[in-house]
PDB file of C-alpha atoms in Angstrom:
ATOM      1  CA  GLU N   1     -11.105  45.676  34.938  1.00 64.00           C
ATOM      2  CA  CYS N   2     -10.162  44.484  38.399  1.00 67.00           C
ATOM      3  CA  ASP N   3      -7.142  42.640  37.065  1.00 65.00           C
ATOM      4  CA  LEU N   4      -3.944  43.157  38.971  1.00 64.00           C
ATOM      5  CA  ALA N   5      -1.424  42.023  36.509  1.00 63.00           C
ATOM      6  CA  ASP N   6      -0.872  45.639  35.381  1.00 64.00           C
ATOM      7  CA  ASP N   7       0.114  46.668  38.785  1.00 70.00           C
ATOM      8  CA  PRO N   8       0.204  44.330  41.904  1.00 66.00           C
ATOM      9  CA  SER N   9       0.834  47.285  44.309  1.00 71.00           C
ATOM     10  CA  LEU N  10      -2.747  48.506  43.851  1.00 76.00           C
ATOM     11  CA  ASP N  11      -3.792  45.655  45.994  1.00 74.00           C
ATOM     12  CA  CYS N  12      -3.414  47.215  49.523  1.00 71.00           C
ATOM     13  CA  ASN N  13      -4.709  44.360  51.565  1.00 68.00           C
ATOM     14  CA  GLY N  14      -3.362  41.435  49.483  1.00 71.00           C
ATOM     15  CA  ASN N  15      -6.725  39.874  48.828  1.00 71.00           C
ATOM     16  CA  GLY N  16      -6.118  39.532  45.033  1.00 74.00           C
ATOM     17  CA  ILE N  17      -8.450  42.128  43.914  1.00 72.00           C
ATOM     18  CA  LEU N  18      -7.769  45.483  42.564  1.00 77.00           C
ATOM     19  CA  ASP N  19      -8.382  48.179  45.424  1.00 72.00           C
ATOM     20  CA  ASP N  20     -10.801  50.052  43.085  1.00 74.00           C
ATOM     21  CA  CYS N  21     -12.943  46.856  43.072  1.00 74.00           C
ATOM     22  CA  ASP N  22     -12.839  46.133  46.842  1.00 68.00           C
ATOM     23  CA  PRO N  23     -15.934  47.476  49.038  1.00 64.00           C
ATOM     24  CA  ASP N  24     -15.472  51.285  50.131  1.00 67.00           C
ATOM     25  CA  CYS N  25     -18.280  52.124  52.322  1.00 66.00           C
ATOM     26  CA  ASP N  26     -17.297  55.541  52.963  1.00 67.00           C
ATOM     27  CA  GLY N  27     -16.361  56.560  49.289  1.00 68.00           C
ATOM     28  CA  ASP N  28     -12.954  57.692  50.501  1.00 70.00           C
ATOM     29  CA  GLY N  29     -10.938  55.895  47.803  1.00 71.00           C
ATOM     30  CA  ILE N  30      -9.420  53.487  50.486  1.00 71.00           C
ATOM     31  CA  PRO N  31     -10.826  49.923  50.512  1.00 66.00           C
ATOM     32  CA  ASP N  32     -12.395  49.057  53.852  1.00 64.00           C
ATOM     33  CA  ASP N  33      -9.942  46.403  54.743  1.00 65.00           C
ATOM     34  CA  CYS N  34      -7.178  48.998  54.885  1.00 67.00           C
ATOM     35  CA  ASP N  35      -8.963  52.091  56.047  1.00 64.00           C
ATOM     36  CA  SER N  36      -7.896  52.982  59.450  1.00 68.00           C
ATOM     37  CA  ILE N  37     -11.011  54.852  61.069  1.00 79.00           C
ATOM     38  CA  GLY N  38     -12.152  56.421  64.275  1.00 84.00           C
ATOM     39  CA  VAL N  39     -10.905  59.193  66.770  1.00 86.00           C
ATOM     40  CA  GLN N  40      -8.606  58.778  69.467  1.00 88.00           C
ATOM     41  CA  LEU N  41      -9.870  59.695  73.127  1.00 88.00           C
ATOM     42  CA  CYS N  42      -8.505  59.695  76.528  1.00 86.00           C
ATOM     43  CA  PRO N  43      -4.854  58.702  76.128  1.00 85.00           C
ATOM     44  CA  SER N  44      -3.813  55.841  78.498  1.00 90.00           C
ATOM     45  CA  VAL N  45      -0.666  55.723  80.758  1.00 91.00           C
ATOM     46  CA  PRO N  46       2.397  53.718  80.498  1.00 92.00           C
ATOM     47  CA  ASN N  47       2.419  50.149  81.661  1.00 91.00           C
ATOM     48  CA  SER N  48       5.089  47.717  82.438  1.00 90.00           C
ATOM     49  CA  SER N  49       5.891  47.276  78.749  1.00 91.00           C
ATOM     50  CA  GLY N  50       6.917  50.746  78.749  1.00 92.00           C
ATOM     51  CA  GLN N  51       4.164  51.958  76.229  1.00 92.00           C
ATOM     52  CA  ALA N  52       0.782  53.097  76.541  1.00 94.00           C
ATOM     53  CA  ALA N  53      -1.952  50.812  75.434  1.00 94.00           C
ATOM     54  CA  ALA N  54      -3.923  52.391  72.449  1.00 93.00           C
ATOM     55  CA  ILE N  55      -6.721  50.967  70.332  1.00 94.00           C
ATOM     56  CA  PHE N  56      -7.123  51.410  66.690  1.00 91.00           C
ATOM     57  CA  ALA N  57      -9.840  50.220  63.997  1.00 89.00           C
ATOM     58  CA  VAL N  58      -9.563  49.184  60.527  1.00 83.00           C
ATOM     59  CA  GLY N  59     -12.381  48.425  58.286  1.00 77.00           C
ATOM     60  CA  GLY N  60     -15.706  49.993  57.127  1.00 71.00           C
ATOM     61  CA  ALA N  61     -17.517  52.485  59.539  1.00 73.00           C
ATOM     62  CA  CYS N  62     -20.812  51.590  57.669  1.00 72.00           C
ATOM     63  CA  VAL N  63     -23.251  49.469  59.230  1.00 75.00           C
ATOM     64  CA  GLY N  64     -23.741  47.452  56.190  1.00 71.00           C
ATOM     65  CA  SER N  65     -20.023  46.324  55.766  1.00 64.00           C
ATOM     66  CA  SER N  66     -20.742  44.361  58.934  1.00 66.00           C
ATOM     67  CA  LYS N  67     -16.836  43.840  60.021  1.00 77.00           C
ATOM     68  CA  LEU N  68     -14.644  46.008  62.060  1.00 84.00           C
ATOM     69  CA  THR N  69     -11.062  45.012  63.209  1.00 87.00           C
ATOM     70  CA  LEU N  70     -10.167  46.360  66.865  1.00 91.00           C
ATOM     71  CA  THR N  71      -6.668  46.249  67.823  1.00 92.00           C
ATOM     72  CA  VAL N  72      -5.153  47.492  71.046  1.00 94.00           C
ATOM     73  CA  THR N  73      -1.372  47.616  70.984  1.00 92.00           C
ATOM     74  CA  GLY N  74       1.250  48.536  73.792  1.00 92.00           C
ATOM     75  CA  LEU N  75      -0.042  45.893  75.941  1.00 92.00           C
ATOM     76  CA  PRO N  76       2.303  44.213  78.602  1.00 90.00           C
ATOM     77  CA  THR N  77       2.182  40.480  79.274  1.00 89.00           C
ATOM     78  CA  ILE N  78      -1.538  40.680  80.854  1.00 89.00           C
ATOM     79  CA  LYS N  79      -3.192  38.648  83.529  1.00 86.00           C
ATOM     80  CA  ARG N  80      -6.814  39.543  81.843  1.00 86.00           C
ATOM     81  CA  GLY N  81      -8.211  41.867  79.493  1.00 92.00           C
ATOM     82  CA  THR N  82     -11.805  43.100  78.523  1.00 93.00           C
ATOM     83  CA  LEU N  83     -12.789  45.271  75.530  1.00 93.00           C
ATOM     84  CA  TRP N  84     -15.586  47.272  75.928  1.00 93.00           C
ATOM     85  CA  MET N  85     -17.897  49.017  73.386  1.00 90.00           C
ATOM     86  CA  SER N  86     -20.572  51.755  74.787  1.00 89.00           C
ATOM     87  CA  ARG N  87     -22.943  54.294  72.862  1.00 85.00           C
ATOM     88  CA  GLY N  88     -21.342  57.330  74.553  1.00 73.00           C
ATOM     89  CA  GLY N  89     -19.102  58.102  77.354  1.00 68.00           C
ATOM     90  CA  ARG N  90     -17.316  60.910  79.268  1.00 68.00           C
ATOM     91  CA  ARG N  91     -13.823  60.810  80.729  1.00 66.00           C
ATOM     92  CA  VAL N  92     -13.699  59.547  84.236  1.00 67.00           C
ATOM     93  CA  THR N  93     -10.555  59.054  86.403  1.00 62.00           C
ATOM     94  CA  PHE N  94     -11.325  56.460  89.044  1.00 64.00           C
ATOM     95  CA  PRO N  95      -9.167  55.988  92.203  1.00 59.00           C
ATOM     96  CA  PHE N  96      -7.197  53.010  91.917  1.00 67.00           C
ATOM     97  CA  THR N  97      -7.037  52.781  88.313  1.00 76.00           C
ATOM     98  CA  PHE N  98      -4.148  53.719  85.665  1.00 83.00           C
ATOM     99  CA  GLY N  99      -5.784  55.584  82.960  1.00 83.00           C
ATOM    100  CA  SER N 100      -9.195  57.354  82.286  1.00 82.00           C
ATOM    101  CA  VAL N 101     -12.300  55.559  81.717  1.00 85.00           C
ATOM    102  CA  CYS N 102     -14.109  56.784  78.709  1.00 85.00           C
ATOM    103  CA  VAL N 103     -16.871  54.273  77.709  1.00 85.00           C
ATOM    104  CA  GLY N 104     -20.172  54.779  79.591  1.00 82.00           C
ATOM    105  CA  ARG N 105     -22.422  51.819  80.185  1.00 83.00           C
ATOM    106  CA  PRO N 106     -20.183  49.313  78.480  1.00 84.00           C
ATOM    107  CA  LEU N 107     -21.043  46.164  76.640  1.00 85.00           C
ATOM    108  CA  ARG N 108     -18.388  43.472  76.948  1.00 90.00           C
ATOM    109  CA  LEU N 109     -17.015  42.546  73.523  1.00 89.00           C
ATOM    110  CA  ALA N 110     -14.451  40.199  74.054  1.00 90.00           C
ATOM    111  CA  VAL N 111     -12.004  38.868  76.785  1.00 91.00           C
ATOM    112  CA  ALA N 112      -8.234  38.778  75.919  1.00 91.00           C
ATOM    113  CA  PRO N 113      -6.871  35.567  77.366  1.00 87.00           C
ATOM    114  CA  PRO N 114      -4.062  35.626  80.224  1.00 86.00           C
ATOM    115  CA  GLY N 115      -0.540  35.946  78.801  1.00 84.00           C
ATOM    116  CA  THR N 116      -1.634  38.124  75.873  1.00 85.00           C
ATOM    117  CA  GLN N 117       1.304  40.350  75.185  1.00 86.00           C
ATOM    118  CA  GLY N 118       1.928  43.139  72.831  1.00 89.00           C
ATOM    119  CA  GLU N 119      -1.468  43.206  71.067  1.00 90.00           C
ATOM    120  CA  PHE N 120      -4.968  41.854  71.090  1.00 93.00           C
ATOM    121  CA  THR N 121      -7.134  41.846  67.908  1.00 92.00           C
ATOM    122  CA  PHE N 122     -10.728  41.423  67.874  1.00 92.00           C
ATOM    123  CA  VAL N 123     -12.848  41.384  64.590  1.00 89.00           C
ATOM    124  CA  LEU N 124     -16.502  42.900  65.489  1.00 87.00           C
ATOM    125  CA  ASP N 125     -19.259  41.549  63.625  1.00 85.00           C
ATOM    126  CA  LEU N 126     -21.604  44.539  63.449  1.00 83.00           C
ATOM    127  CA  ALA N 127     -24.574  42.018  62.470  1.00 81.00           C
ATOM    128  CA  ASN N 128     -24.151  39.881  65.489  1.00 82.00           C
ATOM    129  CA  LEU N 129     -23.148  41.863  68.590  1.00 83.00           C
ATOM    130  CA  PRO N 130     -23.766  40.537  72.006  1.00 83.00           C
ATOM    131  CA  GLY N 131     -27.009  41.084  74.117  1.00 81.00           C
ATOM    132  CA  ASN N 132     -29.072  41.784  70.986  1.00 81.00           C
ATOM    133  CA  VAL N 133     -27.344  45.387  70.714  1.00 84.00           C
ATOM    134  CA  SER N 134     -27.459  46.922  67.294  1.00 84.00           C
ATOM    135  CA  VAL N 135     -25.632  49.967  65.844  1.00 85.00           C
ATOM    136  CA  LEU N 136     -27.663  52.155  63.177  1.00 86.00           C
ATOM    137  CA  PRO N 137     -26.283  54.724  60.703  1.00 86.00           C
ATOM    138  CA  GLY N 138     -25.573  58.021  62.576  1.00 87.00           C
ATOM    139  CA  GLU N 139     -24.547  56.547  65.930  1.00 89.00           C
ATOM    140  CA  THR N 140     -21.384  56.619  67.579  1.00 89.00           C
ATOM    141  CA  ARG N 141     -19.555  53.905  69.453  1.00 90.00           C
ATOM    142  CA  ILE N 142     -16.665  54.145  71.914  1.00 92.00           C
ATOM    143  CA  PHE N 143     -14.118  51.167  72.202  1.00 93.00           C
ATOM    144  CA  GLN N 144     -11.824  50.913  75.208  1.00 93.00           C
ATOM    145  CA  MET N 145      -9.914  47.927  76.998  1.00 94.00           C
ATOM    146  CA  MET N 146      -9.157  47.374  80.834  1.00 92.00           C
ATOM    147  CA  PHE N 147      -6.671  44.894  81.735  1.00 92.00           C
ATOM    148  CA  ARG N 148      -4.555  43.848  84.375  1.00 88.00           C
ATOM    149  CA  ASP N 149      -0.736  43.960  84.041  1.00 86.00           C
ATOM    150  CA  SER N 150       1.056  40.705  85.112  1.00 79.00           C
ATOM    151  CA  VAL N 151       4.094  42.723  86.330  1.00 81.00           C
ATOM    152  CA  ASN N 152       2.459  45.413  88.083  1.00 74.00           C
ATOM    153  CA  ASP N 153      -0.974  44.154  89.260  1.00 74.00           C
ATOM    154  CA  VAL N 154      -1.547  46.870  91.687  1.00 78.00           C
ATOM    155  CA  ALA N 155      -4.661  48.327  89.884  1.00 83.00           C
ATOM    156  CA  PRO N 156      -6.221  47.735  86.433  1.00 88.00           C
ATOM    157  CA  TYR N 157      -4.837  49.828  83.584  1.00 91.00           C
ATOM    158  CA  ILE N 158      -7.305  51.256  80.910  1.00 91.00           C
ATOM    159  CA  SER N 159      -6.182  51.913  77.261  1.00 93.00           C
ATOM    160  CA  GLY N 160      -6.887  54.917  75.510  1.00 93.00           C
ATOM    161  CA  ALA N 161     -10.009  54.995  73.754  1.00 93.00           C
ATOM    162  CA  LEU N 162     -11.675  55.091  70.183  1.00 93.00           C
ATOM    163  CA  GLU N 163     -14.799  56.881  69.046  1.00 92.00           C
ATOM    164  CA  VAL N 164     -16.163  55.542  65.716  1.00 90.00           C
ATOM    165  CA  GLN N 165     -19.316  57.105  64.031  1.00 87.00           C
ATOM    166  CA  PHE N 166     -20.995  54.702  61.857  1.00 85.00           C
ATOM    167  CA  GLN N 167     -22.675  55.418  58.615  1.00 81.00           C
TER     168      GLN N 167
END
């Protein structure tokens, strides 16, 4: 029933399991490992790479699925970057920053090391969030990254934000 011998193209994530047999927590017919989720908020501004940093998520938006892969693209060579998560937020532009902050009362998820270039990926384990924080079905979280550009280090840059509603 889950044999790929008939058509290997039916394995979007290359894990050797037929897509119909992979977890699909939101029931959209796309395995969680191949499903892009979330709504883009607060577009960023171009940095020294010539691109604006954006954030994307792949995985299940179901609390029980446990893992969500967050990827920030369009990064220049950075001095340091911090990936944040918050329950809610609003668009705020602070003086001396490039971009708008959309996370409210953020929780730090990860720090990108100096020299990170192009993209930064972080696997978020919903069962083991920092600070004893939890995510419940029906709740929304916003993800965003702040970073220092090693070429244009006048002020911090802020990536676009991503809003994910969990089930």
